[in-house]
């Protein structure tokens, strides 16, 4: 029986860490292939899939600025790191026969299209995965904010934030054995309780525009597909169940 997706268009936010292997730096080609397979599993449901990828596995602006690089310069370096990740993911997706386009918020026409909203939507309509690289193109922002922004621009039904944790907890589950997982939570509670789901700019943007977010663990094979099918997985922020 053909499975029916709950959402027609989704934006998956992958952190740079999603591409890490055993180490704490760089890209593991094996992990990238795993991520590509998980993405393929939702493309097979015949929905539109866009991706925003981070760069934390290569470079983080804030950290580098503490070490002496100007914050804006460090942030541009961070944005370039996201382009490297985007190319690695595009390569892996195309190996699994998923046509993919990278659009960069910072122009580098030799290796990616510039970000053009209408063109991105056209790609999605034609069944291509679109990877948005270089964040928002502005320093002092994060790729979470880029995810919220792009999701709204392309009229995505939801943001799926694929992380290392299987949802949002009352406290850090690694440090607190009594921490409890939320199945659903409101934006207001995320903000009031200072829960580290996304940075404040990103979560506020989602709240103001009523864009729901599902937080799930990407390493949990099949979780991404479950989320798209509307099965109970991870934590849903905002929206109706
Ligand atoms: N960045 C930025 N503007 C953006 C998006 C990202 O300046 O719109 C920079 C920022 O320095 C950030 C780095 O790119 O630290 C990598 O992105 P992020 O930390 O969001 O990646 P993730 O944590 O998702 O791997």
Short mmCIF file of C-alpha atoms and ligand atoms in Angstrom, two decimals:
data_model
loop_
_atom_site.label_atom_id
_atom_site.label_comp_id
_atom_site.label_asym_id
_atom_site.label_seq_id
_atom_site.Cartn_x
_atom_site.Cartn_y
_atom_site.Cartn_z
CA UNK A 1 0.00 0.00 0.00
CA UNK A 2 1.30 3.43 -0.86
CA UNK A 3 2.08 5.53 2.19
CA UNK A 4 0.62 9.01 2.35
CA UNK A 5 2.66 11.87 3.72
CA UNK A 6 1.11 14.30 6.17
CA UNK A 7 3.07 17.20 4.70
CA UNK A 8 3.45 18.22 1.06
CA UNK A 9 6.52 20.36 1.47
CA UNK A 10 9.11 20.08 4.23
CA UNK A 11 12.31 21.85 5.10
CA UNK A 12 14.88 19.72 6.87
CA UNK A 13 17.43 21.57 8.99
CA UNK A 14 20.62 19.56 9.31
CA UNK A 15 23.35 20.78 11.59
CA UNK A 16 26.91 20.46 10.36
CA UNK A 17 27.38 17.88 13.11
CA UNK A 18 24.98 15.59 11.24
CA UNK A 19 27.82 14.92 8.79
CA UNK A 20 30.42 14.03 11.43
CA UNK A 21 31.77 10.51 11.74
CA UNK A 22 33.57 9.26 14.82
CA UNK A 23 35.69 12.40 15.13
CA UNK A 24 34.69 15.89 16.21
CA UNK A 25 35.61 17.65 12.98
CA UNK A 26 34.94 17.46 9.25
CA UNK A 27 32.83 15.27 7.02
CA UNK A 28 32.47 11.49 7.08
CA UNK A 29 31.55 10.23 3.63
CA UNK A 30 29.82 7.25 5.25
CA UNK A 31 27.67 9.50 7.44
CA UNK A 32 26.81 11.73 4.48
CA UNK A 33 25.59 8.68 2.57
CA UNK A 34 23.45 7.64 5.55
CA UNK A 35 21.94 11.14 5.67
CA UNK A 36 21.30 10.99 1.91
CA UNK A 37 19.47 7.66 2.33
CA UNK A 38 17.28 9.14 5.05
CA UNK A 39 16.47 12.10 2.80
CA UNK A 40 15.75 9.73 -0.08
CA UNK A 41 13.25 7.86 2.10
CA UNK A 42 11.11 11.01 2.31
CA UNK A 43 11.63 12.00 -1.34
CA UNK A 44 10.17 8.59 -2.18
CA UNK A 45 6.94 9.75 -0.53
CA UNK A 46 6.65 12.22 -3.42
CA UNK A 47 6.84 15.36 -1.34
CA UNK A 48 8.87 18.53 -1.89
CA UNK A 49 12.07 18.51 0.14
CA UNK A 50 14.32 21.46 0.90
CA UNK A 51 17.34 21.39 3.17
CA UNK A 52 19.25 23.99 5.14
CA UNK A 53 22.62 22.75 6.27
CA UNK A 54 24.84 24.14 9.00
CA UNK A 55 28.59 24.35 9.21
CA UNK A 56 29.45 23.62 12.84
CA UNK A 57 31.44 20.51 11.92
CA UNK A 58 33.93 22.77 10.14
CA UNK A 59 33.69 26.28 11.53
CA UNK A 60 31.70 28.29 14.05
CA UNK A 61 31.80 32.06 13.91
CA UNK A 62 31.24 32.78 17.59
CA UNK A 63 34.01 30.42 18.69
CA UNK A 64 36.50 31.83 16.20
CA UNK A 65 35.66 35.38 17.24
CA UNK A 66 36.52 34.51 20.84
CA UNK A 67 39.87 33.33 19.51
CA UNK A 68 40.56 36.70 17.88
CA UNK A 69 39.01 36.76 14.40
CA UNK A 70 36.57 39.66 13.80
CA UNK A 71 33.05 38.36 14.42
CA UNK A 72 31.72 39.32 10.98
CA UNK A 73 34.72 37.78 9.23
CA UNK A 74 34.43 34.63 11.34
CA UNK A 75 30.74 34.40 10.47
CA UNK A 76 31.48 34.66 6.74
CA UNK A 77 33.98 31.83 7.22
CA UNK A 78 31.20 29.86 8.93
CA UNK A 79 28.88 30.48 6.02
CA UNK A 80 31.52 29.17 3.62
CA UNK A 81 31.70 26.01 5.73
CA UNK A 82 28.00 25.43 5.07
CA UNK A 83 28.69 25.54 1.33
CA UNK A 84 31.28 22.78 1.68
CA UNK A 85 28.71 20.66 3.53
CA UNK A 86 26.04 21.44 0.93
CA UNK A 87 28.29 20.20 -1.87
CA UNK A 88 29.10 17.00 0.03
CA UNK A 89 25.40 16.35 0.61
CA UNK A 90 24.48 17.15 -3.00
CA UNK A 91 27.07 14.65 -4.17
CA UNK A 92 25.69 11.95 -1.87
CA UNK A 93 22.07 12.66 -2.81
CA UNK A 94 22.85 12.45 -6.51
CA UNK A 95 24.58 9.11 -5.88
CA UNK A 96 21.22 7.89 -4.61
CA UNK A 97 19.56 9.25 -7.79
CA UNK A 98 17.94 12.28 -6.19
CA UNK A 99 18.30 15.33 -8.44
CA UNK A 100 19.59 18.15 -6.24
CA UNK A 101 20.35 21.83 -6.61
CA UNK A 102 22.43 23.93 -4.25
CA UNK A 103 21.45 27.58 -3.88
CA UNK A 104 23.85 29.81 -2.02
CA UNK A 105 22.97 33.02 -0.17
CA UNK A 106 26.47 34.23 -1.07
CA UNK A 107 27.06 34.17 -4.80
CA UNK A 108 29.56 31.67 -6.11
CA UNK A 109 28.13 30.87 -9.48
CA UNK A 110 30.76 28.36 -10.50
CA UNK A 111 29.60 25.87 -7.92
CA UNK A 112 26.08 26.79 -6.85
CA UNK A 113 23.10 28.76 -8.05
CA UNK A 114 22.50 32.05 -6.31
CA UNK A 115 19.50 32.00 -3.99
CA UNK A 116 16.43 32.92 -6.04
CA UNK A 117 13.18 32.17 -4.26
CA UNK A 118 11.03 31.55 -7.32
CA UNK A 119 13.66 29.32 -8.87
CA UNK A 120 13.93 27.31 -5.67
CA UNK A 121 10.17 26.76 -5.69
CA UNK A 122 10.32 25.72 -9.35
CA UNK A 123 13.00 23.14 -8.55
CA UNK A 124 10.85 21.75 -5.75
CA UNK A 125 7.84 21.51 -8.06
CA UNK A 126 9.97 19.53 -10.49
CA UNK A 127 10.90 17.05 -7.77
CA UNK A 128 14.40 18.30 -7.11
CA UNK A 129 15.80 18.61 -3.62
CA UNK A 130 17.03 22.13 -2.97
CA UNK A 131 19.88 22.65 -0.50
CA UNK A 132 20.12 26.19 0.80
CA UNK A 133 23.74 27.02 1.58
CA UNK A 134 25.52 29.98 3.19
CA UNK A 135 22.82 30.52 5.79
CA UNK A 136 21.03 33.83 5.45
CA UNK A 137 24.09 35.40 3.83
CA UNK A 138 24.44 37.70 6.84
CA UNK A 139 26.82 37.56 9.79
CA UNK A 140 25.35 37.42 13.31
CA UNK A 141 22.73 34.90 12.21
CA UNK A 142 22.60 31.13 12.40
CA UNK A 143 21.55 28.43 10.02
CA UNK A 144 18.53 27.80 12.28
CA UNK A 145 17.34 31.29 11.42
CA UNK A 146 18.11 30.59 7.76
CA UNK A 147 15.94 27.47 8.06
CA UNK A 148 13.03 29.44 9.52
CA UNK A 149 13.39 32.15 6.88
CA UNK A 150 13.66 29.82 3.89
CA UNK A 151 10.86 27.59 5.18
CA UNK A 152 8.56 30.58 5.19
CA UNK A 153 9.73 31.83 1.82
CA UNK A 154 9.02 28.52 0.10
CA UNK A 155 5.76 27.96 2.03
CA UNK A 156 7.02 24.85 3.73
CA UNK A 157 4.44 23.08 5.90
CA UNK A 158 6.97 22.36 8.62
CA UNK A 159 10.62 22.51 9.66
CA UNK A 160 12.12 19.22 10.68
CA UNK A 161 15.11 19.90 12.85
CA UNK A 162 17.24 16.79 12.67
CA UNK A 163 19.59 16.66 15.65
CA UNK A 164 21.37 14.22 17.95
CA UNK A 165 18.59 14.13 20.54
CA UNK A 166 15.22 12.45 20.02
CA UNK A 167 13.19 15.49 21.00
CA UNK A 168 12.94 18.30 23.52
CA UNK A 169 13.40 17.48 27.19
CA UNK A 170 12.59 19.34 30.41
CA UNK A 171 16.35 19.31 31.09
CA UNK A 172 19.49 17.97 29.42
CA UNK A 173 18.82 14.19 29.40
CA UNK A 174 22.56 13.46 29.48
CA UNK A 175 23.00 15.37 32.76
CA UNK A 176 19.61 14.85 34.40
CA UNK A 177 18.19 11.29 34.60
CA UNK A 178 14.78 12.73 35.58
CA UNK A 179 14.51 14.78 32.41
CA UNK A 180 11.24 14.12 30.59
CA UNK A 181 10.58 14.35 26.89
CA UNK A 182 7.81 16.57 25.55
CA UNK A 183 5.62 15.10 22.81
CA UNK A 184 4.36 18.58 22.01
CA UNK A 185 5.20 22.02 23.33
CA UNK A 186 4.22 25.59 22.51
CA UNK A 187 6.63 28.18 21.16
CA UNK A 188 5.93 30.31 24.23
CA UNK A 189 7.03 27.50 26.57
CA UNK A 190 10.20 26.87 24.56
CA UNK A 191 11.05 30.56 24.89
CA UNK A 192 9.95 30.96 28.53
CA UNK A 193 11.87 27.87 29.67
CA UNK A 194 14.93 28.77 27.61
CA UNK A 195 14.91 25.33 25.97
CA UNK A 196 17.70 24.97 23.45
CA UNK A 197 15.69 24.05 20.39
CA UNK A 198 16.77 26.85 18.09
CA UNK A 199 18.20 30.27 18.81
CA UNK A 200 15.73 32.95 19.84
CA UNK A 201 15.67 34.70 16.47
CA UNK A 202 14.74 31.46 14.72
CA UNK A 203 12.12 30.34 17.23
CA UNK A 204 10.52 33.79 17.32
CA UNK A 205 10.30 33.82 13.54
CA UNK A 206 8.56 30.43 13.62
CA UNK A 207 6.22 31.59 16.39
CA UNK A 208 5.23 34.80 14.61
CA UNK A 209 4.43 32.89 11.44
CA UNK A 210 2.98 29.77 13.07
CA UNK A 211 5.46 27.50 11.40
CA UNK A 212 5.57 24.18 13.27
CA UNK A 213 8.86 22.43 14.04
CA UNK A 214 9.54 18.76 14.69
CA UNK A 215 12.76 17.99 16.57
CA UNK A 216 14.06 14.47 16.08
CA UNK A 217 17.17 12.32 16.15
CA UNK A 218 18.51 11.77 12.65
CA UNK A 219 20.63 8.80 13.78
CA UNK A 220 17.41 7.00 14.62
CA UNK A 221 16.92 5.34 11.25
CA UNK A 222 13.43 5.90 9.85
CA UNK A 223 12.56 8.74 12.26
CA UNK A 224 12.58 11.32 9.48
CA UNK A 225 10.16 9.28 7.38
CA UNK A 226 7.92 8.69 10.38
CA UNK A 227 7.73 12.44 11.00
CA UNK A 228 6.72 13.11 7.40
CA UNK A 229 4.06 10.41 7.60
CA UNK A 230 2.65 12.12 10.69
CA UNK A 231 3.58 9.28 13.06
CA UNK A 232 4.53 10.16 16.61
CA UNK A 233 8.24 10.84 16.74
CA UNK A 234 10.42 13.45 18.46
CA UNK A 235 8.79 16.63 19.74
CA UNK A 236 6.37 18.88 17.89
CA UNK A 237 6.67 22.60 18.58
CA UNK A 238 3.54 24.61 17.73
CA UNK A 239 1.07 23.34 15.17
CA UNK A 240 -1.63 20.73 15.70
CA UNK A 241 -1.00 17.04 16.14
N1 LIG B 1 26.44 31.86 9.88
C1 LIG B 1 26.20 33.22 9.70
N2 LIG B 1 25.01 33.64 9.18
C2 LIG B 1 24.02 32.75 8.84
C3 LIG B 1 24.25 31.37 9.04
C4 LIG B 1 25.46 30.95 9.57
O1 LIG B 1 27.04 34.03 10.00
O2 LIG B 1 22.95 33.18 8.35
C5 LIG B 1 27.77 31.40 10.35
C6 LIG B 1 27.95 31.46 11.86
O3 LIG B 1 29.27 31.86 12.10
C7 LIG B 1 27.77 30.02 12.29
C8 LIG B 1 28.34 29.26 11.12
O4 LIG B 1 27.97 30.05 9.98
O5 LIG B 1 28.47 29.74 13.46
C9 LIG B 1 27.85 27.85 10.97
O6 LIG B 1 26.44 27.79 11.08
P1 LIG B 1 25.70 27.13 12.36
O7 LIG B 1 26.52 27.34 13.58
O8 LIG B 1 24.31 27.63 12.35
O9 LIG B 1 25.76 25.61 11.96
P2 LIG B 1 25.23 24.32 12.75
O10 LIG B 1 25.29 24.60 14.22
O11 LIG B 1 23.82 24.10 12.29
O12 LIG B 1 26.14 23.23 12.30
#
